[in-house]
Each structure stands twice: as C-alpha cells, then as structure tokens.
Amino acid sequence: MAHVELSLSDVFAPAAGPSTGQESDNLARWSSTVSHAAEPCLLIDAGTRVVSVSATGCELLCLGDPEDVVGLPLLDGGLRLLDFTANPRELTEQELDKIPPLLALSSGRLARGLIRVQGASAGAPDPTVDAISTPVFTGEVVAGSLTFFSPV
C-alpha cells in the first residue's frame, strides 16, 4: 500500500503584519475550508461539538443540512452509528469512544476506521464509510479533530 504524507504548515504561515485572533485559531481556519470542501469532511472541537461539515459530508453521514448540525454535539446532532452485525444495533458509549473523530481527540494521534451509519429512512441501506481523523492542535493542546470520509 502506498504511503502519502501531507504537511500544510506553510499554507497557514501568518503574513507579515499584526496578528488577528483568527490567524492563531486552527479550528477557525479549518472551519472555512471544511464548509466549502467538495469532499465529505467534518471538523469537531474538543467538546465534540460540530464546528463545520461539508455538504457532501452531511449527505454521506445522513445528517441533513450543514446549518442544522453545526453547533450540536456530534453524537446528538442526528448521527446514528451502527455495529457491523447482521441485525445492526446502535453502538454503545464504550464503542462510540473508539470512532476515529473521537479517538483522534482523546489520543492526540491519527485515527482510522470503518463506520456504519444508520440510513436516512427506514428501509434505506446503511452506508459504510472509511473515516480518517487527525487531531487539530492549538499550541500543544488538542482543540478538535478533522475527519475525511470515503464511502466503502
């Protein structure tokens, strides 16, 4: 399997001149990027509240409109995750702590895994997505996590 590493530190290097609060806040900078992204992605803060989500991310995760989800806790904003058994049931709290966006928050490291999302309506297929999450730091503190999704 090929290994690709991406570094964006130079992209966000502050320009010469006085600093604004926005320039020092990684979540605010990523929020704009995520909300305008064509790819399915999600940004949550350290308290697991949705800071930003792309329209394609909402569609893939069966969340409705981004405006309806931003500001809500990730797991209380309509996201329903299921196990991979033949008769799917919602994940327990212990299992939820291991999903990539939350694992990246708690570990401060990259996290990847498959997630099964409850379909938007009864009888609709339950999509499975590959989630890759990275912690977002402010200084040396984990301020949130950024997750990219891909349908499986």
PDB file of C-alpha atoms in Angstrom:
ATOM      1  CA  MET A   1       0.000   0.000   0.000  1.00  0.00           C
ATOM      2  CA  ALA A   2       1.350   3.411  -0.908  1.00  0.00           C
ATOM      3  CA  HIS A   3       2.079   5.881   1.892  1.00  0.00           C
ATOM      4  CA  VAL A   4       1.398   9.567   1.370  1.00  0.00           C
ATOM      5  CA  GLU A   5       2.239  12.251   3.887  1.00  0.00           C
ATOM      6  CA  LEU A   6       0.787  15.749   3.702  1.00  0.00           C
ATOM      7  CA  SER A   7       2.028  18.819   5.531  1.00  0.00           C
ATOM      8  CA  LEU A   8       0.114  22.094   5.394  1.00  0.00           C
ATOM      9  CA  SER A   9       2.091  24.118   7.925  1.00  0.00           C
ATOM     10  CA  ASP A  10       3.369  26.607   5.308  1.00  0.00           C
ATOM     11  CA  VAL A  11      -0.133  27.194   3.980  1.00  0.00           C
ATOM     12  CA  PHE A  12      -1.191  28.741   7.264  1.00  0.00           C
ATOM     13  CA  ALA A  13       2.003  30.658   7.989  1.00  0.00           C
ATOM     14  CA  PRO A  14       0.967  34.137   9.152  1.00  0.00           C
ATOM     15  CA  ALA A  15       1.635  37.006   6.790  1.00  0.00           C
ATOM     16  CA  ALA A  16       3.823  39.889   7.936  1.00  0.00           C
ATOM     17  CA  GLY A  17       1.911  42.391   9.998  1.00  0.00           C
ATOM     18  CA  PRO A  18      -0.224  42.388  13.092  1.00  0.00           C
ATOM     19  CA  SER A  19      -1.777  39.100  14.119  1.00  0.00           C
ATOM     20  CA  THR A  20      -5.513  38.641  14.433  1.00  0.00           C
ATOM     21  CA  GLY A  21      -7.261  36.122  16.662  1.00  0.00           C
ATOM     22  CA  GLN A  22      -8.366  34.187  13.573  1.00  0.00           C
ATOM     23  CA  GLU A  23      -4.757  33.613  12.476  1.00  0.00           C
ATOM     24  CA  SER A  24      -3.917  31.864  15.732  1.00  0.00           C
ATOM     25  CA  ASP A  25      -7.027  29.691  15.851  1.00  0.00           C
ATOM     26  CA  ASN A  26      -6.603  26.478  13.862  1.00  0.00           C
ATOM     27  CA  LEU A  27     -10.264  25.497  14.271  1.00  0.00           C
ATOM     28  CA  ALA A  28     -11.456  28.756  12.736  1.00  0.00           C
ATOM     29  CA  ARG A  29      -9.100  28.369   9.786  1.00  0.00           C
ATOM     30  CA  TRP A  30     -10.111  24.773   9.147  1.00  0.00           C
ATOM     31  CA  SER A  31     -13.792  25.588   9.615  1.00  0.00           C
ATOM     32  CA  SER A  32     -13.949  27.704   6.478  1.00  0.00           C
ATOM     33  CA  THR A  33     -12.038  25.100   4.483  1.00  0.00           C
ATOM     34  CA  VAL A  34     -14.303  22.256   5.605  1.00  0.00           C
ATOM     35  CA  SER A  35     -17.558  24.131   4.997  1.00  0.00           C
ATOM     36  CA  HIS A  36     -16.528  24.863   1.386  1.00  0.00           C
ATOM     37  CA  ALA A  37     -14.940  21.466   0.663  1.00  0.00           C
ATOM     38  CA  ALA A  38     -16.249  19.266  -2.122  1.00  0.00           C
ATOM     39  CA  GLU A  39     -15.054  16.193  -0.199  1.00  0.00           C
ATOM     40  CA  PRO A  40     -17.015  14.660   2.688  1.00  0.00           C
ATOM     41  CA  CYS A  41     -15.356  16.026   5.824  1.00  0.00           C
ATOM     42  CA  LEU A  42     -16.145  17.104   9.371  1.00  0.00           C
ATOM     43  CA  LEU A  43     -14.498  19.312  11.991  1.00  0.00           C
ATOM     44  CA  ILE A  44     -15.351  18.964  15.688  1.00  0.00           C
ATOM     45  CA  ASP A  45     -13.996  20.817  18.719  1.00  0.00           C
ATOM     46  CA  ALA A  46     -12.555  19.282  21.885  1.00  0.00           C
ATOM     47  CA  GLY A  47     -16.055  19.137  23.387  1.00  0.00           C
ATOM     48  CA  THR A  48     -17.208  17.071  20.347  1.00  0.00           C
ATOM     49  CA  ARG A  49     -19.423  19.881  19.012  1.00  0.00           C
ATOM     50  CA  VAL A  50     -19.596  20.139  15.218  1.00  0.00           C
ATOM     51  CA  VAL A  51     -17.651  23.229  14.137  1.00  0.00           C
ATOM     52  CA  SER A  52     -18.072  22.649  10.413  1.00  0.00           C
ATOM     53  CA  VAL A  53     -19.181  19.955   7.998  1.00  0.00           C
ATOM     54  CA  SER A  54     -19.190  19.831   4.210  1.00  0.00           C
ATOM     55  CA  ALA A  55     -22.453  19.361   2.323  1.00  0.00           C
ATOM     56  CA  THR A  56     -21.182  16.051   0.939  1.00  0.00           C
ATOM     57  CA  GLY A  57     -20.210  15.004   4.473  1.00  0.00           C
ATOM     58  CA  CYS A  58     -23.764  15.657   5.660  1.00  0.00           C
ATOM     59  CA  GLU A  59     -25.146  13.678   2.740  1.00  0.00           C
ATOM     60  CA  LEU A  60     -22.819  10.708   3.298  1.00  0.00           C
ATOM     61  CA  LEU A  61     -23.485  10.652   7.052  1.00  0.00           C
ATOM     62  CA  CYS A  62     -27.273  11.113   6.621  1.00  0.00           C
ATOM     63  CA  LEU A  63     -27.269  14.337   8.665  1.00  0.00           C
ATOM     64  CA  GLY A  64     -29.452  16.677   6.624  1.00  0.00           C
ATOM     65  CA  ASP A  65     -28.238  20.256   6.078  1.00  0.00           C
ATOM     66  CA  PRO A  66     -24.900  21.517   7.472  1.00  0.00           C
ATOM     67  CA  GLU A  67     -26.641  24.512   9.094  1.00  0.00           C
ATOM     68  CA  ASP A  68     -28.773  22.129  11.158  1.00  0.00           C
ATOM     69  CA  VAL A  69     -25.766  20.244  12.532  1.00  0.00           C
ATOM     70  CA  VAL A  70     -23.178  22.960  13.259  1.00  0.00           C
ATOM     71  CA  GLY A  71     -23.004  23.725  16.962  1.00  0.00           C
ATOM     72  CA  LEU A  72     -24.579  20.443  18.066  1.00  0.00           C
ATOM     73  CA  PRO A  73     -22.655  17.631  19.778  1.00  0.00           C
ATOM     74  CA  LEU A  74     -21.534  15.171  17.107  1.00  0.00           C
ATOM     75  CA  LEU A  75     -23.480  12.241  18.502  1.00  0.00           C
ATOM     76  CA  ASP A  76     -26.572  14.245  19.469  1.00  0.00           C
ATOM     77  CA  GLY A  77     -26.887  16.001  16.128  1.00  0.00           C
ATOM     78  CA  GLY A  78     -28.570  13.162  14.278  1.00  0.00           C
ATOM     79  CA  LEU A  79     -25.557  10.924  13.623  1.00  0.00           C
ATOM     80  CA  ARG A  80     -26.566   7.351  14.410  1.00  0.00           C
ATOM     81  CA  LEU A  81     -23.821   4.755  14.231  1.00  0.00           C
ATOM     82  CA  LEU A  82     -24.458   1.026  13.991  1.00  0.00           C
ATOM     83  CA  ASP A  83     -22.405  -2.069  14.614  1.00  0.00           C
ATOM     84  CA  PHE A  84     -21.476  -4.460  11.810  1.00  0.00           C
ATOM     85  CA  THR A  85     -23.653  -7.386  12.880  1.00  0.00           C
ATOM     86  CA  ALA A  86     -26.352  -8.956  10.690  1.00  0.00           C
ATOM     87  CA  ASN A  87     -29.022  -7.297  12.847  1.00  0.00           C
ATOM     88  CA  PRO A  88     -27.481  -3.850  13.340  1.00  0.00           C
ATOM     89  CA  ARG A  89     -27.885  -2.042  16.643  1.00  0.00           C
ATOM     90  CA  GLU A  90     -26.659   1.368  17.763  1.00  0.00           C
ATOM     91  CA  LEU A  91     -23.148   1.462  19.169  1.00  0.00           C
ATOM     92  CA  THR A  92     -22.703   1.559  22.931  1.00  0.00           C
ATOM     93  CA  GLU A  93     -20.986   4.524  24.597  1.00  0.00           C
ATOM     94  CA  GLN A  94     -17.829   2.447  25.002  1.00  0.00           C
ATOM     95  CA  GLU A  95     -17.833   1.619  21.272  1.00  0.00           C
ATOM     96  CA  LEU A  96     -18.550   5.236  20.302  1.00  0.00           C
ATOM     97  CA  ASP A  97     -15.385   6.402  22.077  1.00  0.00           C
ATOM     98  CA  LYS A  98     -13.395   4.404  19.515  1.00  0.00           C
ATOM     99  CA  ILE A  99     -14.728   6.040  16.340  1.00  0.00           C
ATOM    100  CA  PRO A 100     -11.965   7.954  14.515  1.00  0.00           C
ATOM    101  CA  PRO A 101     -13.112  11.558  15.207  1.00  0.00           C
ATOM    102  CA  LEU A 102     -13.341  10.904  18.956  1.00  0.00           C
ATOM    103  CA  LEU A 103     -10.258   8.686  19.092  1.00  0.00           C
ATOM    104  CA  ALA A 104      -8.169  11.433  17.454  1.00  0.00           C
ATOM    105  CA  LEU A 105      -9.380  13.825  20.179  1.00  0.00           C
ATOM    106  CA  SER A 106      -8.580  11.513  23.073  1.00  0.00           C
ATOM    107  CA  SER A 107      -5.277  10.139  21.748  1.00  0.00           C
ATOM    108  CA  GLY A 108      -3.894  13.227  20.018  1.00  0.00           C
ATOM    109  CA  ARG A 109      -2.906  10.978  17.103  1.00  0.00           C
ATOM    110  CA  LEU A 110      -4.195   9.954  13.696  1.00  0.00           C
ATOM    111  CA  ALA A 111      -7.096   7.509  13.744  1.00  0.00           C
ATOM    112  CA  ARG A 112      -8.733   5.457  11.007  1.00  0.00           C
ATOM    113  CA  GLY A 113     -11.620   3.051  10.898  1.00  0.00           C
ATOM    114  CA  LEU A 114     -14.843   1.953   9.280  1.00  0.00           C
ATOM    115  CA  ILE A 115     -18.133   3.420  10.448  1.00  0.00           C
ATOM    116  CA  ARG A 116     -21.622   2.139   9.642  1.00  0.00           C
ATOM    117  CA  VAL A 117     -24.201   4.926   9.574  1.00  0.00           C
ATOM    118  CA  GLN A 118     -27.926   4.432  10.027  1.00  0.00           C
ATOM    119  CA  GLY A 119     -29.684   5.192   6.723  1.00  0.00           C
ATOM    120  CA  ALA A 120     -31.715   8.369   6.322  1.00  0.00           C
ATOM    121  CA  SER A 121     -35.015   6.484   6.181  1.00  0.00           C
ATOM    122  CA  ALA A 122     -36.382   3.078   7.126  1.00  0.00           C
ATOM    123  CA  GLY A 123     -35.501   0.527   4.506  1.00  0.00           C
ATOM    124  CA  ALA A 124     -32.667   2.673   3.117  1.00  0.00           C
ATOM    125  CA  PRO A 125     -29.280   0.963   3.042  1.00  0.00           C
ATOM    126  CA  ASP A 126     -26.961   1.754   5.958  1.00  0.00           C
ATOM    127  CA  PRO A 127     -23.861   3.316   4.393  1.00  0.00           C
ATOM    128  CA  THR A 128     -20.398   2.223   5.496  1.00  0.00           C
ATOM    129  CA  VAL A 129     -17.684   4.858   5.386  1.00  0.00           C
ATOM    130  CA  ASP A 130     -13.934   4.844   5.834  1.00  0.00           C
ATOM    131  CA  ALA A 131     -13.021   7.638   8.275  1.00  0.00           C
ATOM    132  CA  ILE A 132      -9.557   9.136   8.650  1.00  0.00           C
ATOM    133  CA  SER A 133      -9.150  11.631  11.503  1.00  0.00           C
ATOM    134  CA  THR A 134      -6.357  13.880  12.649  1.00  0.00           C
ATOM    135  CA  PRO A 135      -6.216  15.964  15.788  1.00  0.00           C
ATOM    136  CA  VAL A 136      -6.188  19.741  15.331  1.00  0.00           C
ATOM    137  CA  PHE A 137      -3.877  21.491  17.759  1.00  0.00           C
ATOM    138  CA  THR A 138      -3.815  24.978  19.232  1.00  0.00           C
ATOM    139  CA  GLY A 139      -0.306  25.196  20.558  1.00  0.00           C
ATOM    140  CA  GLU A 140       0.297  21.841  22.205  1.00  0.00           C
ATOM    141  CA  VAL A 141      -3.347  21.257  23.163  1.00  0.00           C
ATOM    142  CA  VAL A 142      -5.787  19.184  21.097  1.00  0.00           C
ATOM    143  CA  ALA A 143      -8.510  21.668  20.141  1.00  0.00           C
ATOM    144  CA  GLY A 144     -10.525  19.370  17.879  1.00  0.00           C
ATOM    145  CA  SER A 145     -10.337  16.779  15.127  1.00  0.00           C
ATOM    146  CA  LEU A 146     -10.646  16.897  11.361  1.00  0.00           C
ATOM    147  CA  THR A 147     -12.095  13.838   9.632  1.00  0.00           C
ATOM    148  CA  PHE A 148     -12.325  12.911   5.971  1.00  0.00           C
ATOM    149  CA  PHE A 149     -14.798  10.258   4.870  1.00  0.00           C
ATOM    150  CA  SER A 150     -14.948   7.943   1.886  1.00  0.00           C
ATOM    151  CA  PRO A 151     -17.858   5.616   1.038  1.00  0.00           C
ATOM    152  CA  VAL A 152     -16.998   1.924   1.072  1.00  0.00           C
TER     153      VAL A 152
END
